[in-house]
CSV table of C-alpha atoms in Angstrom, one decimal:
chain,number,residue,atom,x,y,z
A,1,MET,CA,-7.5,-6.3,28.1
A,2,MET,CA,-4.8,-4.9,25.7
A,3,LEU,CA,-7.5,-3.7,23.3
A,4,ILE,CA,-9.4,-1.9,26.0
A,5,ARG,CA,-6.2,-0.2,27.2
A,6,TYR,CA,-5.5,1.0,23.7
A,7,ILE,CA,-9.0,2.3,23.2
A,8,SER,CA,-8.8,4.0,26.6
A,9,GLN,CA,-5.5,5.7,25.6
A,10,ILE,CA,-7.0,6.9,22.3
A,11,GLY,CA,-10.0,8.4,24.2
A,12,LYS,CA,-7.7,10.1,26.6
A,13,TYR,CA,-5.7,11.5,23.7
A,14,PHE,CA,-8.8,13.1,22.1
A,15,LEU,CA,-9.9,14.5,25.5
A,16,MET,CA,-6.4,16.0,25.7
A,17,LEU,CA,-6.8,17.7,22.3
A,18,LYS,CA,-10.1,19.2,23.4
A,19,GLU,CA,-8.5,20.5,26.7
A,20,ILE,CA,-5.6,22.1,24.8
A,21,PHE,CA,-7.9,24.7,23.3
A,22,ASN,CA,-9.8,25.5,26.5
A,23,LYS,CA,-8.8,28.5,28.8
A,24,GLN,CA,-6.2,30.1,26.6
A,25,THR,CA,-3.0,31.5,28.1
A,26,LYS,CA,-2.5,35.3,27.8
A,27,TRP,CA,-1.1,36.3,24.3
A,28,SER,CA,1.8,38.2,25.8
A,29,VAL,CA,3.0,35.0,27.5
A,30,MET,CA,2.0,32.7,24.6
A,31,ARG,CA,3.9,34.7,22.0
A,32,ASN,CA,7.3,34.1,23.7
A,33,LEU,CA,6.5,30.4,24.1
A,34,ILE,CA,5.7,30.1,20.4
A,35,PHE,CA,8.9,31.8,19.4
A,36,LYS,CA,10.9,29.5,21.7
A,37,GLU,CA,9.2,26.4,20.2
A,38,ILE,CA,9.9,27.6,16.6
A,39,ASP,CA,13.5,27.9,17.6
A,40,ASP,CA,13.7,24.5,19.3
A,41,LEU,CA,11.5,22.5,16.9
A,42,ILE,CA,11.9,24.1,13.5
A,43,ILE,CA,15.2,26.0,13.3
A,44,ASP,CA,17.1,23.3,15.2
A,45,SER,CA,15.8,20.7,12.8
A,46,LEU,CA,17.0,22.4,9.6
A,47,GLY,CA,20.6,21.1,9.7
A,48,ILE,CA,19.8,17.4,10.0
A,49,VAL,CA,16.9,17.7,7.5
A,50,ALA,CA,19.2,19.4,4.9
A,51,PHE,CA,22.0,16.8,5.4
A,52,ILE,CA,19.7,13.7,5.1
A,53,SER,CA,17.7,15.2,2.2
A,54,PHE,CA,20.7,16.0,0.1
A,55,PHE,CA,22.4,12.7,0.4
A,56,VAL,CA,19.3,10.5,0.2
A,57,GLY,CA,18.3,12.4,-3.0
A,58,GLY,CA,21.8,11.5,-4.3
A,59,VAL,CA,21.4,7.9,-3.4
A,60,VAL,CA,17.9,7.7,-5.1
A,61,SER,CA,19.5,9.2,-8.3
A,62,ILE,CA,22.5,6.7,-8.3
A,63,GLN,CA,20.3,3.7,-7.5
A,64,THR,CA,17.9,4.6,-10.4
A,65,ALA,CA,20.9,5.1,-12.8
A,66,LEU,CA,22.4,1.8,-11.8
A,67,ASN,CA,19.2,-0.1,-12.4
A,68,LEU,CA,18.6,1.5,-15.9
A,69,THR,CA,21.0,-1.0,-17.6
A,70,ASN,CA,19.1,-1.2,-20.9
A,71,PRO,CA,20.6,1.4,-23.3
A,72,LEU,CA,17.2,1.9,-24.9
A,73,ILE,CA,15.8,3.4,-21.6
A,74,PRO,CA,16.3,7.2,-21.8
A,75,LYS,CA,18.6,8.8,-19.1
A,76,TYR,CA,16.0,11.5,-18.3
A,77,LEU,CA,14.1,8.9,-16.3
A,78,ILE,CA,16.7,9.3,-13.6
A,79,GLY,CA,15.5,12.9,-13.0
A,80,PHE,CA,11.9,11.8,-13.2
A,81,ALA,CA,12.3,9.0,-10.7
A,82,THR,CA,14.2,11.2,-8.3
A,83,ARG,CA,11.6,13.9,-8.4
A,84,GLN,CA,8.7,11.5,-7.9
A,85,SER,CA,10.5,9.7,-5.0
A,86,VAL,CA,11.5,12.8,-3.2
A,87,ILE,CA,8.2,14.8,-3.5
A,88,LEU,CA,5.7,12.0,-3.0
A,89,GLU,CA,7.3,9.9,-0.2
A,90,PHE,CA,10.8,10.7,0.9
A,91,ALA,CA,10.4,14.4,1.9
A,92,PRO,CA,7.0,14.3,3.6
A,93,THR,CA,7.0,10.7,5.1
A,94,PHE,CA,10.6,9.6,5.6
A,95,ILE,CA,11.7,13.0,7.1
A,96,SER,CA,8.6,13.0,9.4
A,97,VAL,CA,9.6,9.6,10.8
A,98,ILE,CA,13.1,10.9,11.5
A,99,MET,CA,11.5,14.0,13.1
A,100,ALA,CA,9.5,11.7,15.3
A,101,GLY,CA,12.8,10.6,16.8
A,102,LYS,CA,14.3,14.1,17.0
A,103,MET,CA,11.4,16.4,17.8
A,104,GLY,CA,9.3,13.7,19.4
A,105,SER,CA,11.9,12.6,22.0
A,106,PHE,CA,12.6,16.3,22.7
A,107,ILE,CA,9.0,17.1,23.3
A,108,THR,CA,8.3,14.0,25.4
A,109,SER,CA,11.4,14.4,27.6
A,110,SER,CA,10.9,18.1,28.2
A,111,ILE,CA,7.2,17.7,29.2
A,112,GLY,CA,8.0,14.5,31.1
A,113,THR,CA,10.8,16.2,33.1
A,114,MET,CA,8.3,18.9,34.0
A,115,ARG,CA,5.9,16.2,35.2
A,116,VAL,CA,8.5,14.5,37.2
A,117,THR,CA,9.7,17.7,38.9
A,118,GLU,CA,6.1,18.7,39.6
A,119,GLN,CA,6.3,21.9,37.5
A,120,ILE,CA,3.1,20.9,35.8
A,121,ASP,CA,1.4,20.6,39.2
A,122,ALA,CA,2.7,24.1,40.0
A,123,LEU,CA,1.1,25.5,36.8
A,124,GLU,CA,-2.2,23.9,37.7
A,125,VAL,CA,-2.1,25.3,41.2
A,126,MET,CA,-1.6,28.8,39.7
A,127,GLY,CA,-4.7,28.4,37.7
A,128,VAL,CA,-2.9,28.0,34.3
A,129,ASN,CA,-4.3,25.5,31.8
A,130,SER,CA,-1.1,23.5,31.6
A,131,LEU,CA,-2.0,21.6,28.4
A,132,ASN,CA,-2.7,24.9,26.6
A,133,TYR,CA,0.5,26.4,28.1
A,134,LEU,CA,2.7,23.5,27.1
A,135,VAL,CA,1.2,21.9,23.9
A,136,PHE,CA,-0.5,24.8,22.1
A,137,PRO,CA,2.8,26.7,21.3
A,138,LYS,CA,4.2,23.4,19.8
A,139,ILE,CA,1.1,23.0,17.5
A,140,ILE,CA,1.5,26.6,16.3
A,141,ALA,CA,5.2,26.3,15.8
A,142,LEU,CA,4.7,23.1,13.8
A,143,LEU,CA,2.5,25.0,11.4
A,144,LEU,CA,5.8,26.0,9.9
A,145,TYR,CA,6.8,22.3,9.4
A,146,PRO,CA,5.8,22.4,5.7
A,147,PHE,CA,8.5,25.0,5.2
A,148,VAL,CA,11.1,22.4,6.5
A,149,ILE,CA,9.6,19.8,4.1
A,150,GLY,CA,9.8,22.3,1.2
A,151,ILE,CA,13.5,22.7,1.9
A,152,SER,CA,13.8,18.9,2.0
A,153,MET,CA,12.2,18.5,-1.4
A,154,PHE,CA,14.5,21.1,-3.0
A,155,LEU,CA,17.7,19.7,-1.5
A,156,GLY,CA,16.7,16.1,-2.3
A,157,ILE,CA,16.3,16.9,-6.0
A,158,LEU,CA,19.5,19.1,-5.9
A,159,GLY,CA,21.4,16.2,-4.3
A,160,GLY,CA,20.0,13.8,-7.0
A,161,TRP,CA,21.1,16.2,-9.8
A,162,MET,CA,24.6,16.6,-8.3
A,163,ALA,CA,25.0,12.8,-7.8
A,164,GLY,CA,23.7,12.1,-11.3
A,165,VAL,CA,25.6,14.7,-13.2
A,166,TYR,CA,29.0,14.7,-11.3
A,167,GLY,CA,28.8,10.9,-10.9
A,168,GLY,CA,28.7,10.6,-14.7
A,169,PHE,CA,25.3,8.9,-14.8
A,170,THR,CA,23.4,11.5,-16.8
A,171,SER,CA,23.8,14.9,-18.3
A,172,SER,CA,22.4,18.0,-16.6
A,173,ASN,CA,19.9,18.6,-19.4
A,174,ASP,CA,18.6,15.1,-19.3
A,175,PHE,CA,18.1,15.2,-15.5
A,176,ILE,CA,16.3,18.6,-15.6
A,177,THR,CA,14.1,17.3,-18.5
A,178,GLY,CA,13.2,14.3,-16.5
A,179,ALA,CA,12.5,16.4,-13.4
A,180,GLN,CA,10.1,18.6,-15.3
A,181,MET,CA,8.5,15.8,-17.3
A,182,GLN,CA,4.8,15.0,-16.7
A,183,PHE,CA,4.8,17.2,-13.6
A,184,ILE,CA,1.4,17.1,-11.8
A,185,PRO,CA,1.0,20.1,-9.5
A,186,PHE,CA,-1.5,18.2,-7.3
A,187,HIS,CA,1.4,16.0,-6.1
A,188,ILE,CA,2.9,19.0,-4.3
A,189,THR,CA,-0.6,19.7,-2.7
A,190,TYR,CA,-0.8,16.1,-1.7
A,191,ALA,CA,2.6,16.2,-0.1
A,192,PHE,CA,1.8,19.3,1.9
A,193,ILE,CA,-1.6,18.0,3.1
A,194,LYS,CA,0.3,15.0,4.4
A,195,THR,CA,2.9,17.2,6.0
A,196,PHE,CA,0.2,19.3,7.9
A,197,ILE,CA,-1.3,16.1,9.3
A,198,PHE,CA,2.1,14.7,10.3
A,199,ALA,CA,2.9,18.0,11.9
A,200,MET,CA,-0.1,17.7,14.2
A,201,LEU,CA,0.9,14.1,15.1
A,202,LEU,CA,4.4,15.2,15.8
A,203,ALA,CA,3.2,18.0,18.1
A,204,THR,CA,0.5,16.1,20.0
A,205,ILE,CA,1.4,12.4,20.4
A,206,PRO,CA,4.8,13.0,22.1
A,207,SER,CA,3.1,15.7,24.2
A,208,PHE,CA,0.5,13.2,25.3
A,209,HIS,CA,3.2,10.6,26.3
A,210,GLY,CA,5.2,13.2,28.2
A,211,TYR,CA,2.2,14.9,29.9
A,212,TYR,CA,0.6,11.6,31.2
A,213,MET,CA,3.7,9.7,32.2
A,214,LYS,CA,4.2,8.5,35.7
A,215,GLY,CA,7.4,7.7,37.6
A,216,GLY,CA,10.8,9.2,37.7
A,217,ALA,CA,13.8,10.0,35.5
A,218,LEU,CA,14.0,6.4,34.1
A,219,GLU,CA,10.3,6.5,33.0
A,220,VAL,CA,11.1,9.8,31.1
A,221,GLY,CA,13.4,7.8,28.8
A,222,LYS,CA,10.9,5.0,28.4
A,223,ALA,CA,8.1,7.5,27.6
A,224,SER,CA,10.4,9.0,24.9
A,225,THR,CA,10.9,5.6,23.3
A,226,VAL,CA,7.2,4.7,23.4
A,227,SER,CA,6.2,8.1,22.0
A,228,PHE,CA,8.7,7.6,19.1
A,229,VAL,CA,7.2,4.2,18.3
A,230,TRP,CA,3.6,5.5,18.4
A,231,THR,CA,4.3,8.7,16.4
A,232,SER,CA,6.1,6.6,13.7
A,233,VAL,CA,3.3,4.1,13.6
A,234,SER,CA,0.7,6.9,13.3
A,235,ILE,CA,2.6,8.6,10.5
A,236,ILE,CA,3.0,5.4,8.5
A,237,LEU,CA,-0.8,4.6,9.0
A,238,PHE,CA,-2.0,8.1,8.1
A,239,ASN,CA,0.4,8.0,5.1
A,240,TYR,CA,-1.3,4.9,3.8
A,241,ILE,CA,-4.8,6.3,4.4
A,242,LEU,CA,-4.1,9.8,2.9
A,243,THR,CA,-2.4,8.2,-0.2
A,244,GLN,CA,-5.4,6.0,-0.7
A,245,LEU,CA,-7.8,8.9,-0.3
A,246,LEU,CA,-5.9,11.6,-2.3
A,247,LEU,CA,-4.2,9.5,-5.0
A,248,GLY,CA,-6.1,6.2,-5.0
A,249,SER,CA,-9.2,7.5,-6.8
């Protein structure tokens, strides 16, 4: 029975995706909604992303330095390890899981509250495609999500450089040499492909849980928790699949 329920929910999710792109809202209205979502989802996330990226980059650098105990191992490997960790996994995946908590709960609770207070029913009565009106602006706003991840990559490596150099673990030249060593441009492409997929998951899965929730104010909180869990699970699962497809061959 549990399996059937999950399959039913997945089917309902894909039907929702189809409905989002039907019967578009007027552009004059949609434009304002998109700018509001960019402010709520992208601009408001920059502070926490910058803070976490800088300090986790520093921690990666320090941990790498502390584990390079053999004097024969060159110090530039600290920069190399920091760059690889930040670009390949930390910035796109770890930040996206954090955003599943921040953005995801915000999206689920805002749409869920509209469901509870019957605002969504009012939109439907007025002949508006409520899914297009509520979810489409979030999808468009999150097309800017790779910009957030780009900032995260830069600050993660900067944090690693500052922790390594000012902590006395490596010289600036060694760190920069390591950060530039054996650089594969496709790794950036890979990270941004993942980021685009994660952005779609961050926009649609929390919206799904908010839109189809039933009950009152208490259920809004439960829906936010469930949406965080499923968004995180989806991000981790897609991370594995995309890594296997893009880097595994």
